[in-house]
Coordinates of C-alpha atoms in Angstrom, one line a residue:
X6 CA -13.8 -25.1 -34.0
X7 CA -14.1 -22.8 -31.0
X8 CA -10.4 -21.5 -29.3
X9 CA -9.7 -22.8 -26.4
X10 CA -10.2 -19.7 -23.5
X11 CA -7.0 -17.9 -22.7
X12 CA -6.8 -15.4 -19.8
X13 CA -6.7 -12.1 -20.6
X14 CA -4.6 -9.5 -19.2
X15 CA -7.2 -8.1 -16.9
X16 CA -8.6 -10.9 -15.9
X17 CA -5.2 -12.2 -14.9
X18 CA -4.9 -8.8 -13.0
X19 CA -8.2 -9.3 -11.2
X20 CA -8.1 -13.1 -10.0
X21 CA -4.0 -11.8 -8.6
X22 CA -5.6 -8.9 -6.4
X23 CA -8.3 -10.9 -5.4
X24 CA -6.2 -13.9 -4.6
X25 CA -3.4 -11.7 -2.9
X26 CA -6.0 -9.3 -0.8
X27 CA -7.5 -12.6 0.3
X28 CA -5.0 -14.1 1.5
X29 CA -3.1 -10.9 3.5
X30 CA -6.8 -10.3 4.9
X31 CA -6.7 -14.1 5.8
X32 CA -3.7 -13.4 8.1
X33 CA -6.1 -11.0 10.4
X34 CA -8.1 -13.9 11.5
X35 CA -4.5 -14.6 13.4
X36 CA -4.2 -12.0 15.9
X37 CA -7.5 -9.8 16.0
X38 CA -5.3 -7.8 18.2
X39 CA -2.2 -5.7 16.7
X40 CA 0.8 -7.6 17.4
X41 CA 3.7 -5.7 17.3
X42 CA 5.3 -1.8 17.1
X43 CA 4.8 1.6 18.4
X44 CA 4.4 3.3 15.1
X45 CA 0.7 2.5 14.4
X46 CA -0.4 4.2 17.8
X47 CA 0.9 7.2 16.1
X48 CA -0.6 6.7 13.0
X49 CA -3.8 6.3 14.6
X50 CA -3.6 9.1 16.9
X51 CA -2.8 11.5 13.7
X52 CA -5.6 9.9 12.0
X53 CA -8.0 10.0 14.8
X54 CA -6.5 13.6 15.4
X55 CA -7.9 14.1 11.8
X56 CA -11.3 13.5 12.4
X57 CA -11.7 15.4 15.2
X58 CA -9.9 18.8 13.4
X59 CA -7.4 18.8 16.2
X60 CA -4.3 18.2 14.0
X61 CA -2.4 21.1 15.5
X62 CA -3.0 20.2 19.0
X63 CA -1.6 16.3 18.2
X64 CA 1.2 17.9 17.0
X65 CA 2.5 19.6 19.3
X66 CA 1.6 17.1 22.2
X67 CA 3.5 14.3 20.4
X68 CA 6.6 16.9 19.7
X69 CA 6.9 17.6 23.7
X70 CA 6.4 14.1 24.5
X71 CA 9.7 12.9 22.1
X72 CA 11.4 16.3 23.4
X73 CA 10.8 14.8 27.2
X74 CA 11.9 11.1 26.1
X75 CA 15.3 9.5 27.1
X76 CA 14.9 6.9 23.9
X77 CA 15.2 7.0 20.6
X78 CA 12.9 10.0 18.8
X79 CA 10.5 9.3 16.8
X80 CA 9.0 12.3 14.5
X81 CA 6.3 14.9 15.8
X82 CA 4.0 13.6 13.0
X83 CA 4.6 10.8 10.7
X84 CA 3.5 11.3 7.0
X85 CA 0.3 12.4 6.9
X86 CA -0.8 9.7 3.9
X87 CA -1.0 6.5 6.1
X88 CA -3.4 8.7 8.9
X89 CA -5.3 9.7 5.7
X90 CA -6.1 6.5 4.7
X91 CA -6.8 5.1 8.4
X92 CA -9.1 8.0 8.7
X93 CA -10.9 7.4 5.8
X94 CA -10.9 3.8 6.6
X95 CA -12.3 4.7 10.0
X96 CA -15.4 6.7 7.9
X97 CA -15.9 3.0 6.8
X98 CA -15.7 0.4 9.8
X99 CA -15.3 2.7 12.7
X100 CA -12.0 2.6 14.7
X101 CA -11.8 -1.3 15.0
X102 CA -8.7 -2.8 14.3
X103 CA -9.9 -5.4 11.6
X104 CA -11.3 -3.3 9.4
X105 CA -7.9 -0.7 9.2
X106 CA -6.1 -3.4 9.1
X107 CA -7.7 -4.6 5.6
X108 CA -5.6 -1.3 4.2
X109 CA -2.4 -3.6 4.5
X110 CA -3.9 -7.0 2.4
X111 CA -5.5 -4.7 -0.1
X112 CA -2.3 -2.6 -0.5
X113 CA -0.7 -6.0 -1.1
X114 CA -3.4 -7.3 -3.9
X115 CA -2.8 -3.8 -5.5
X116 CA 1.2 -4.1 -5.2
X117 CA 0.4 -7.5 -6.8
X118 CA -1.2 -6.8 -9.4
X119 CA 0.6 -3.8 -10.7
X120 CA 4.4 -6.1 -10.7
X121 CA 2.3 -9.0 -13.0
X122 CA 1.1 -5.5 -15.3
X123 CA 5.1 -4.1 -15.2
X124 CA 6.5 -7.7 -15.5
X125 CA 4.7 -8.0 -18.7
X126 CA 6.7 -5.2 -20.2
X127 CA 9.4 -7.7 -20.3
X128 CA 8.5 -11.2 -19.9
X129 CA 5.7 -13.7 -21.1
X130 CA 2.8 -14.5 -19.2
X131 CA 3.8 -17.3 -17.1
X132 CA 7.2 -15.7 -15.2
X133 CA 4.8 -12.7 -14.9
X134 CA 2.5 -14.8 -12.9
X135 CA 5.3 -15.6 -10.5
X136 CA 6.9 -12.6 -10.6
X137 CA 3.7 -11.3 -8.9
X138 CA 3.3 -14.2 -6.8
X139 CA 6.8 -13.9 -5.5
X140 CA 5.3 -10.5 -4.2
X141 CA 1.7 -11.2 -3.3
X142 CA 2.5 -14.3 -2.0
X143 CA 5.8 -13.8 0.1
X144 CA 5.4 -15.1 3.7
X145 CA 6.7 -11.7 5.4
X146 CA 4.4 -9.7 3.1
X147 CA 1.6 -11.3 4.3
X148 CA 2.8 -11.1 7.8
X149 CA 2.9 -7.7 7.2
X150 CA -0.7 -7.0 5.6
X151 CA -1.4 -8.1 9.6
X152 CA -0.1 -4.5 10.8
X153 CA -0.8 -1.1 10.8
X154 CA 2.0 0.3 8.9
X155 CA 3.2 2.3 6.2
X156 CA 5.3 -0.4 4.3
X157 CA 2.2 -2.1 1.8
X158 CA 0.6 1.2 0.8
X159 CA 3.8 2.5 -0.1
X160 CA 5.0 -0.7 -2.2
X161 CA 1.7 -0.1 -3.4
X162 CA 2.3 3.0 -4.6
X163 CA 5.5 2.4 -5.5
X164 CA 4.8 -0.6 -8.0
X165 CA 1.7 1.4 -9.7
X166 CA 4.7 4.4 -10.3
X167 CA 7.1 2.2 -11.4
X168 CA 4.4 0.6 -13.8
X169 CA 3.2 4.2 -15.2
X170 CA 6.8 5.7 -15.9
X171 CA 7.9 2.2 -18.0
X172 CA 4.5 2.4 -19.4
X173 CA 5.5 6.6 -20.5
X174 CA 8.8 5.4 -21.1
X175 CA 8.2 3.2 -23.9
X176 CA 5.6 5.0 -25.3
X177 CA 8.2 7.9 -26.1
X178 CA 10.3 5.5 -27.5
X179 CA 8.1 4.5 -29.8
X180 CA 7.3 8.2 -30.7
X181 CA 3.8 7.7 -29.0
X182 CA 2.3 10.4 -27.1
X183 CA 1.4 8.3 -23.1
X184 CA -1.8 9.4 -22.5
X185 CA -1.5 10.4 -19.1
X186 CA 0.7 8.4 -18.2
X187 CA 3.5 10.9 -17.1
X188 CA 1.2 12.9 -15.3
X189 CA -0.3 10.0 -13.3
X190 CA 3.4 8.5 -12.4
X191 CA 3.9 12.0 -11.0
X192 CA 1.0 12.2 -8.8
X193 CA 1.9 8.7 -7.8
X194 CA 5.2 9.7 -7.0
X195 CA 4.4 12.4 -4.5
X196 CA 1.5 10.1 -3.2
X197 CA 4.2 7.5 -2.4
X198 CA 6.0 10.3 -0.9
X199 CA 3.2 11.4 1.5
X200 CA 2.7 7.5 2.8
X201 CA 6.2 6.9 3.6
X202 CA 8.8 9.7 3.1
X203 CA 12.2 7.6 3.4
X204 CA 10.9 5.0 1.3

């Protein structure tokens, strides 16, 4: 008599991304528009800065314009990992809106996906499930995959480092050698730090 199918692991992993990405990228079908802030204009004009080589000149235009403002300062250049992957979005869909704003609900699948694969470390399958759901599926989360921000690359990033070092962690424990793994949490780390330095 056959076994009844069980999700695996991966597959698990793959139907959370997909479910999570879906629904942030659902959200843009709400304001086609961006909605809210000042801080994607400069992501975008860093990014756009990128693809034309003019970095430099960017730079210092944005550090006199915060110089000459009465309000609160902003920084002469944001971290330069968000404009990255804007610009390489941009090499994608073009400049529209809808298309950098995908970024956000992927980053959010990804973030996903990576707390159901570190929740597994500790729990069984089920509160792993909604342990990623809690984040995937969170109402501001996804309100957030509708802006061009920082905040869901860098939980992103943030979960798949968090995931690595446990990963290296217990493999040392067990007098394993992790494969990688430090060396990956590492690169993840300073990646995190290049989307969002004060996170």
């Amino acid at each position: 008599m056959a076994r009844p199918h069980r999700l695996e692991t991966a597959d698990v992993l793959m139907a959370l991304a997909i479910g999570v990405a879906v629904a942030g990228l659902a959200m843009l079908l709400r304001t086609p528009w961006h909605s809210w802030g000042d801080d994607f204009a400069g992501y975008l004009l860093q990014a756009r800065a990128m693809a034309a080589d003019d970095v430099r000149a960017e730079v210092l235009l944005n550090g006199s314009l915060v110089m000459a403002s009465d309000s609160l300062p902003v920084p002469a250049a944001y971290s330069w990992g968000f404009p990255t992957l804007l610009w390489m979005g941009s090499r994608l869909g073009g400049w529209d809106l809808m298309p950098l704003k995908m970024i956000g609900g992927l980053s959010l699948g990804v973030a996903a996906a990576y707390t159901f694969a570190l929740s597994r470390s500790f729990l069984s399958r089920s509160p792993s499930v909604l342990a990623a759901a809690l984040v995937g599926l969170q109402p501001t989360l996804l309100q957030s995959s509708d802006l061009l921000l920082s905040d869901l690359p860098f939980l992103a990033l943030a979960a798949a480092t968090l995931y690595y070092m446990d990963r290296s962690y217990r493999a040392a424990a067990d007098g394993a050698t992790a494969r990688g793994g430090p060396l990956l949490a590492a690169v993840l780390t300073v990646a995190a730090y290049t989307v969002r330095a004060n996170g």
